């Protein structure tokens, strides 16, 4: 099967030796798309699953990979896009994201979390009255088409590299659900460890299970770990910051919001001995823009030495 968005697989020999395991990364941050993340594959598949549309509405944080990727795709296709955003519009990094939306021809509004749904509904009905064929794309692209697309590419990657264990950042769970369904279709079945970036197990497992079911595996066991969330979405502590530094110092760009939490979990599992001698695949979901946002907000002190892992 020809893959629309082939994920490059990079062996990470030096970093793997440092951690005592055979390590590779599935690099969705390197898909051929501006500021790429896994969302590229999910959103492209979701848009392809819709009937003819000429306008889309969605929601997300100001720096959201979901919103930025959708704005790019809408501009490519000549579809109108309206973004209902939450966050702090006056922060330097937010201003860069908002600027990009404007360059892409998207419109947006920044609202309080409790007003997101009504803002979406209002824009949809306005556009419908203007006879536009409008689709509302679920936040984070947690949709059946996205989960199936993540599954299809993961089957190809798992067949190619043969991991024993796969570690991935998990938010709404669409990516993890796809990976879990892929694991059920290859032999031997790898263990898929989802590292929550926001939700606790109680809230987070259901949406992962739903995504796995959409991708054809309703009964798969779900390993969704919530002990690496630090302060919640977009917040992180020292251990995650150290994992981010370890990645960068080995040429692997990570961010605190998504990939750094997953990579920190991977290093913890490695240090506990659980991964000894295993072939471990780190599914890199993207996040360079998230890193840049935090770096702009918090530049390093001049002259301060970075510790090396
Ligand atoms: C959205 C996103 C995730 C989480 O994906 P879900 O399908 O919501 O679990 C992980 N990493 C990055 C960089 C993302 O943008």
Short mmCIF file of C-alpha atoms and ligand atoms in Angstrom, two decimals:
data_model
loop_
_atom_site.label_atom_id
_atom_site.label_comp_id
_atom_site.label_asym_id
_atom_site.label_seq_id
_atom_site.Cartn_x
_atom_site.Cartn_y
_atom_site.Cartn_z
CA UNK A 1 0.00 0.00 0.00
CA UNK A 2 1.34 3.42 -0.90
CA UNK A 3 1.47 5.65 2.11
CA UNK A 4 0.30 9.21 1.56
CA UNK A 5 2.35 10.50 4.48
CA UNK A 6 5.24 8.09 4.99
CA UNK A 7 6.76 8.34 8.47
CA UNK A 8 10.57 8.31 8.34
CA UNK A 9 12.14 5.80 10.74
CA UNK A 10 15.41 6.99 12.28
CA UNK A 11 17.67 4.66 14.27
CA UNK A 12 18.92 6.45 17.38
CA UNK A 13 22.07 4.46 18.05
CA UNK A 14 23.91 6.87 20.34
CA UNK A 15 20.85 7.76 22.39
CA UNK A 16 19.83 4.09 22.56
CA UNK A 17 23.27 3.07 23.88
CA UNK A 18 23.02 5.83 26.49
CA UNK A 19 19.72 4.28 27.66
CA UNK A 20 20.79 0.64 27.24
CA UNK A 21 18.29 -0.33 24.54
CA UNK A 22 17.83 -0.55 20.79
CA UNK A 23 16.06 2.66 19.95
CA UNK A 24 14.47 4.17 16.86
CA UNK A 25 12.06 7.04 16.32
CA UNK A 26 9.06 7.17 13.96
CA UNK A 27 9.39 10.80 12.90
CA UNK A 28 5.99 12.34 12.23
CA UNK A 29 7.71 15.66 12.98
CA UNK A 30 9.45 15.16 9.62
CA UNK A 31 6.43 14.60 7.37
CA UNK A 32 6.70 16.79 4.30
CA UNK A 33 4.44 19.52 5.60
CA UNK A 34 5.18 22.87 7.30
CA UNK A 35 5.83 22.45 11.06
CA UNK A 36 4.68 18.84 10.78
CA UNK A 37 3.07 16.65 13.40
CA UNK A 38 0.98 13.47 13.36
CA UNK A 39 -2.07 15.77 12.92
CA UNK A 40 -1.12 16.11 9.23
CA UNK A 41 -2.03 12.48 8.57
CA UNK A 42 -5.17 12.55 10.71
CA UNK A 43 -6.56 15.79 9.33
CA UNK A 44 -5.85 14.90 5.72
CA UNK A 45 -7.71 11.61 6.17
CA UNK A 46 -10.58 13.32 7.96
CA UNK A 47 -11.01 15.99 5.27
CA UNK A 48 -10.95 13.26 2.60
CA UNK A 49 -13.80 11.48 4.43
CA UNK A 50 -16.15 14.48 4.22
CA UNK A 51 -18.60 15.31 1.47
CA UNK A 52 -17.90 18.39 -0.59
CA UNK A 53 -17.41 21.32 1.75
CA UNK A 54 -16.34 24.91 1.31
CA UNK A 55 -15.93 25.94 4.94
CA UNK A 56 -14.63 24.39 8.16
CA UNK A 57 -14.86 25.40 11.80
CA UNK A 58 -12.77 23.93 14.60
CA UNK A 59 -11.39 24.74 18.02
CA UNK A 60 -8.13 24.41 19.93
CA UNK A 61 -5.45 26.27 21.86
CA UNK A 62 -3.84 29.25 20.15
CA UNK A 63 -0.61 27.30 19.54
CA UNK A 64 -2.51 24.14 18.58
CA UNK A 65 -0.93 21.89 15.94
CA UNK A 66 -4.46 20.87 15.01
CA UNK A 67 -5.61 24.41 14.23
CA UNK A 68 -2.44 25.41 12.39
CA UNK A 69 -2.41 22.24 10.27
CA UNK A 70 -6.09 22.65 9.39
CA UNK A 71 -5.50 26.28 8.42
CA UNK A 72 -2.70 25.20 6.05
CA UNK A 73 -4.87 22.48 4.50
CA UNK A 74 -7.84 24.79 4.08
CA UNK A 75 -5.63 27.36 2.34
CA UNK A 76 -4.27 24.68 0.00
CA UNK A 77 -7.78 23.57 -0.91
CA UNK A 78 -9.38 27.01 -1.05
CA UNK A 79 -11.75 26.24 1.84
CA UNK A 80 -12.76 28.96 4.33
CA UNK A 81 -11.67 28.21 7.90
CA UNK A 82 -12.73 29.73 11.21
CA UNK A 83 -10.84 28.88 14.40
CA UNK A 84 -12.36 29.15 17.86
CA UNK A 85 -9.32 29.49 20.09
CA UNK A 86 -8.56 29.63 23.77
CA UNK A 87 -5.42 30.89 25.50
CA UNK A 88 -3.52 34.13 26.01
CA UNK A 89 -3.51 36.15 22.76
CA UNK A 90 -1.05 38.76 24.06
CA UNK A 91 1.85 36.38 24.76
CA UNK A 92 4.70 36.71 22.29
CA UNK A 93 4.44 33.11 21.12
CA UNK A 94 0.67 33.38 20.70
CA UNK A 95 1.13 36.45 18.51
CA UNK A 96 3.28 34.36 16.15
CA UNK A 97 0.58 31.68 15.89
CA UNK A 98 -2.14 34.28 15.27
CA UNK A 99 0.01 35.90 12.64
CA UNK A 100 0.35 32.57 10.82
CA UNK A 101 -3.45 32.09 10.83
CA UNK A 102 -3.84 35.51 9.26
CA UNK A 103 -1.20 34.79 6.61
CA UNK A 104 -3.09 31.61 5.75
CA UNK A 105 -6.35 33.50 5.36
CA UNK A 106 -8.04 31.89 8.38
CA UNK A 107 -10.33 33.89 10.65
CA UNK A 108 -10.29 33.31 14.39
CA UNK A 109 -11.68 34.45 17.70
CA UNK A 110 -10.21 33.86 21.16
CA UNK A 111 -12.90 32.94 23.69
CA UNK A 112 -13.17 31.68 27.27
CA UNK A 113 -13.34 27.86 27.52
CA UNK A 114 -17.01 27.94 28.48
CA UNK A 115 -17.89 29.87 25.32
CA UNK A 116 -16.20 27.53 22.81
CA UNK A 117 -19.28 25.49 21.90
CA UNK A 118 -21.57 28.49 21.41
CA UNK A 119 -18.96 30.24 19.25
CA UNK A 120 -18.70 27.13 17.03
CA UNK A 121 -22.50 26.83 16.77
CA UNK A 122 -22.90 30.49 15.89
CA UNK A 123 -20.33 30.42 13.11
CA UNK A 124 -21.76 27.22 11.68
CA UNK A 125 -25.29 28.61 11.52
CA UNK A 126 -24.08 31.92 10.05
CA UNK A 127 -22.26 30.09 7.30
CA UNK A 128 -25.19 27.74 6.68
CA UNK A 129 -27.49 30.71 6.25
CA UNK A 130 -25.04 32.06 3.70
CA UNK A 131 -25.47 28.72 1.85
CA UNK A 132 -21.98 27.50 2.62
CA UNK A 133 -21.35 23.77 2.95
CA UNK A 134 -19.71 23.77 6.36
CA UNK A 135 -18.14 21.00 8.45
CA UNK A 136 -17.21 21.23 12.13
CA UNK A 137 -13.95 19.33 12.70
CA UNK A 138 -13.73 17.88 16.24
CA UNK A 139 -10.95 19.38 18.39
CA UNK A 140 -7.68 17.44 18.16
CA UNK A 141 -9.11 15.58 15.14
CA UNK A 142 -10.31 12.72 17.34
CA UNK A 143 -12.24 11.09 14.49
CA UNK A 144 -12.67 7.62 12.94
CA UNK A 145 -10.92 8.56 9.70
CA UNK A 146 -7.92 9.94 11.59
CA UNK A 147 -7.61 6.84 13.81
CA UNK A 148 -7.76 4.56 10.73
CA UNK A 149 -5.05 6.61 9.01
CA UNK A 150 -2.78 6.40 12.08
CA UNK A 151 -3.39 2.63 12.11
CA UNK A 152 -2.49 2.13 8.46
CA UNK A 153 0.82 3.96 8.70
CA UNK A 154 1.71 2.28 12.00
CA UNK A 155 1.20 -1.18 10.44
CA UNK A 156 3.74 -0.24 7.78
CA UNK A 157 6.22 1.09 10.34
CA UNK A 158 5.82 -1.87 12.73
CA UNK A 159 6.28 -4.35 9.87
CA UNK A 160 9.34 -2.46 8.75
CA UNK A 161 11.17 -2.06 12.06
CA UNK A 162 9.67 -4.74 14.32
CA UNK A 163 9.45 -2.98 17.70
CA UNK A 164 8.85 -4.86 20.98
CA UNK A 165 7.60 -1.70 22.68
CA UNK A 166 6.18 1.55 21.27
CA UNK A 167 5.98 4.74 23.36
CA UNK A 168 3.75 7.62 22.22
CA UNK A 169 2.34 10.87 23.64
CA UNK A 170 -1.43 10.64 24.09
CA UNK A 171 -3.89 13.54 24.27
CA UNK A 172 -7.34 12.82 22.85
CA UNK A 173 -6.09 9.32 22.08
CA UNK A 174 -6.69 9.22 18.32
CA UNK A 175 -3.02 8.48 17.58
CA UNK A 176 -2.68 5.91 20.36
CA UNK A 177 -5.92 4.21 19.34
CA UNK A 178 -4.61 3.86 15.80
CA UNK A 179 -1.29 2.45 17.03
CA UNK A 180 -3.06 -0.02 19.32
CA UNK A 181 -5.18 -1.26 16.40
CA UNK A 182 -2.05 -1.55 14.25
CA UNK A 183 -0.26 -3.57 16.95
CA UNK A 184 -3.11 -6.10 16.90
CA UNK A 185 -2.52 -6.66 13.20
CA UNK A 186 1.22 -7.41 13.23
CA UNK A 187 3.16 -10.35 14.63
CA UNK A 188 4.64 -10.38 17.15
CA UNK A 189 2.30 -7.78 18.65
CA UNK A 190 4.25 -4.88 20.14
CA UNK A 191 3.28 -3.35 23.47
CA UNK A 192 1.94 0.20 22.95
CA UNK A 193 2.46 2.54 25.90
CA UNK A 194 0.47 5.79 25.73
CA UNK A 195 1.79 8.62 27.89
CA UNK A 196 -0.92 11.07 28.85
CA UNK A 197 -0.06 14.71 28.29
CA UNK A 198 -3.19 16.02 30.04
CA UNK A 199 -5.96 13.66 31.15
CA UNK A 200 -6.01 11.31 34.09
CA UNK A 201 -6.73 7.63 33.48
CA UNK A 202 -10.40 8.02 34.41
CA UNK A 203 -11.03 10.60 31.70
CA UNK A 204 -8.40 9.54 29.20
CA UNK A 205 -8.82 5.80 28.61
CA UNK A 206 -12.35 5.93 27.14
CA UNK A 207 -11.42 8.14 24.16
CA UNK A 208 -8.33 5.98 23.43
CA UNK A 209 -10.54 2.88 23.49
CA UNK A 210 -13.06 4.60 21.20
CA UNK A 211 -10.30 5.43 18.71
CA UNK A 212 -8.98 1.85 18.80
CA UNK A 213 -12.53 0.63 18.11
CA UNK A 214 -12.89 3.03 15.16
CA UNK A 215 -9.64 1.58 13.83
CA UNK A 216 -10.99 -1.96 14.15
CA UNK A 217 -9.82 -3.11 17.62
CA UNK A 218 -12.72 -2.67 20.06
CA UNK A 219 -11.35 -5.19 22.59
CA UNK A 220 -7.68 -4.23 22.68
CA UNK A 221 -6.04 -3.70 26.06
CA UNK A 222 -5.15 -0.02 26.53
CA UNK A 223 -2.02 1.03 28.43
CA UNK A 224 -2.55 4.73 29.17
CA UNK A 225 -0.24 6.10 31.86
CA UNK A 226 -1.01 9.34 33.61
CA UNK A 227 1.88 9.66 36.07
CA UNK A 228 3.99 11.81 33.71
CA UNK A 229 1.48 14.65 33.26
CA UNK A 230 3.29 16.98 35.68
CA UNK A 231 1.02 20.00 36.12
CA UNK A 232 -1.33 19.08 33.23
CA UNK A 233 -1.58 20.19 29.61
CA UNK A 234 1.25 22.49 28.55
CA UNK A 235 3.00 22.34 31.93
CA UNK A 236 6.04 20.31 32.84
CA UNK A 237 8.56 19.82 35.61
CA UNK A 238 12.28 19.22 35.90
CA UNK A 239 12.29 15.55 34.87
CA UNK A 240 10.48 16.34 31.62
CA UNK A 241 12.77 19.32 31.00
CA UNK A 242 15.78 17.01 31.45
CA UNK A 243 14.31 14.52 28.96
CA UNK A 244 13.82 17.37 26.47
CA UNK A 245 17.48 18.41 26.94
CA UNK A 246 18.64 14.82 26.56
CA UNK A 247 16.81 14.56 23.25
CA UNK A 248 18.16 17.83 21.85
CA UNK A 249 21.71 16.99 22.97
CA UNK A 250 21.46 13.86 20.80
CA UNK A 251 19.99 15.72 17.84
CA UNK A 252 16.38 14.75 18.59
CA UNK A 253 14.13 17.81 18.97
CA UNK A 254 11.54 17.36 21.74
CA UNK A 255 9.05 19.70 23.43
CA UNK A 256 7.65 19.94 26.96
CA UNK A 257 3.97 19.66 26.03
CA UNK A 258 3.94 16.37 24.10
CA UNK A 259 7.06 14.49 23.08
CA UNK A 260 9.11 15.45 26.15
CA UNK A 261 6.59 13.81 28.48
CA UNK A 262 6.56 10.64 26.40
CA UNK A 263 10.34 10.58 26.16
CA UNK A 264 10.70 11.16 29.87
CA UNK A 265 8.47 8.11 30.44
CA UNK A 266 10.64 6.12 28.04
CA UNK A 267 13.80 7.07 29.96
CA UNK A 268 12.12 6.16 33.28
CA UNK A 269 11.12 2.75 31.92
CA UNK A 270 14.65 2.29 30.58
CA UNK A 271 16.20 3.14 33.95
CA UNK A 272 13.84 0.77 35.77
CA UNK A 273 15.27 -2.06 33.63
CA UNK A 274 11.87 -2.81 32.09
CA UNK A 275 13.10 -2.18 28.55
CA UNK A 276 16.48 -3.90 28.82
CA UNK A 277 17.48 -5.54 25.54
CA UNK A 278 14.21 -4.50 23.89
CA UNK A 279 13.64 -2.90 20.53
CA UNK A 280 11.93 0.33 21.50
CA UNK A 281 10.20 2.63 19.03
CA UNK A 282 9.58 6.19 20.11
CA UNK A 283 6.64 7.49 18.06
CA UNK A 284 7.59 11.15 17.60
CA UNK A 285 4.30 13.04 17.12
CA UNK A 286 5.72 16.51 16.35
CA UNK A 287 5.77 19.48 18.68
CA UNK A 288 8.58 21.64 17.30
CA UNK A 289 6.27 24.65 17.25
CA UNK A 290 5.34 23.96 20.88
CA UNK A 291 9.04 23.93 21.74
CA UNK A 292 9.63 27.20 19.89
CA UNK A 293 6.70 28.84 21.66
CA UNK A 294 8.07 27.94 25.07
CA UNK A 295 11.62 28.89 24.02
CA UNK A 296 10.45 32.34 22.89
CA UNK A 297 8.65 32.82 26.19
CA UNK A 298 11.62 31.59 28.24
CA UNK A 299 14.98 32.06 26.52
CA UNK A 300 18.03 30.54 28.23
CA UNK A 301 20.09 32.81 30.44
CA UNK A 302 23.23 33.85 28.52
CA UNK A 303 26.29 31.94 29.67
CA UNK A 304 24.31 29.31 31.56
CA UNK A 305 25.69 25.87 30.75
CA UNK A 306 23.23 23.23 29.78
CA UNK A 307 23.76 19.95 31.56
CA UNK A 308 24.49 17.08 29.22
CA UNK A 309 22.78 13.72 29.55
C1 LIG B 1 -2.25 16.38 19.07
C2 LIG B 1 -0.90 15.92 19.41
C3 LIG B 1 -0.68 14.77 20.18
C4 LIG B 1 -1.80 13.95 20.75
O1 LIG B 1 -2.60 13.36 19.77
P1 LIG B 1 -3.99 12.71 20.18
O2 LIG B 1 -4.46 12.01 18.96
O3 LIG B 1 -4.88 13.86 20.56
O4 LIG B 1 -3.76 11.82 21.33
C5 LIG B 1 0.62 14.40 20.44
N1 LIG B 1 1.66 15.12 19.99
C6 LIG B 1 1.50 16.24 19.25
C7 LIG B 1 2.69 16.99 18.82
C8 LIG B 1 0.20 16.67 18.92
O5 LIG B 1 0.04 17.79 18.20
#
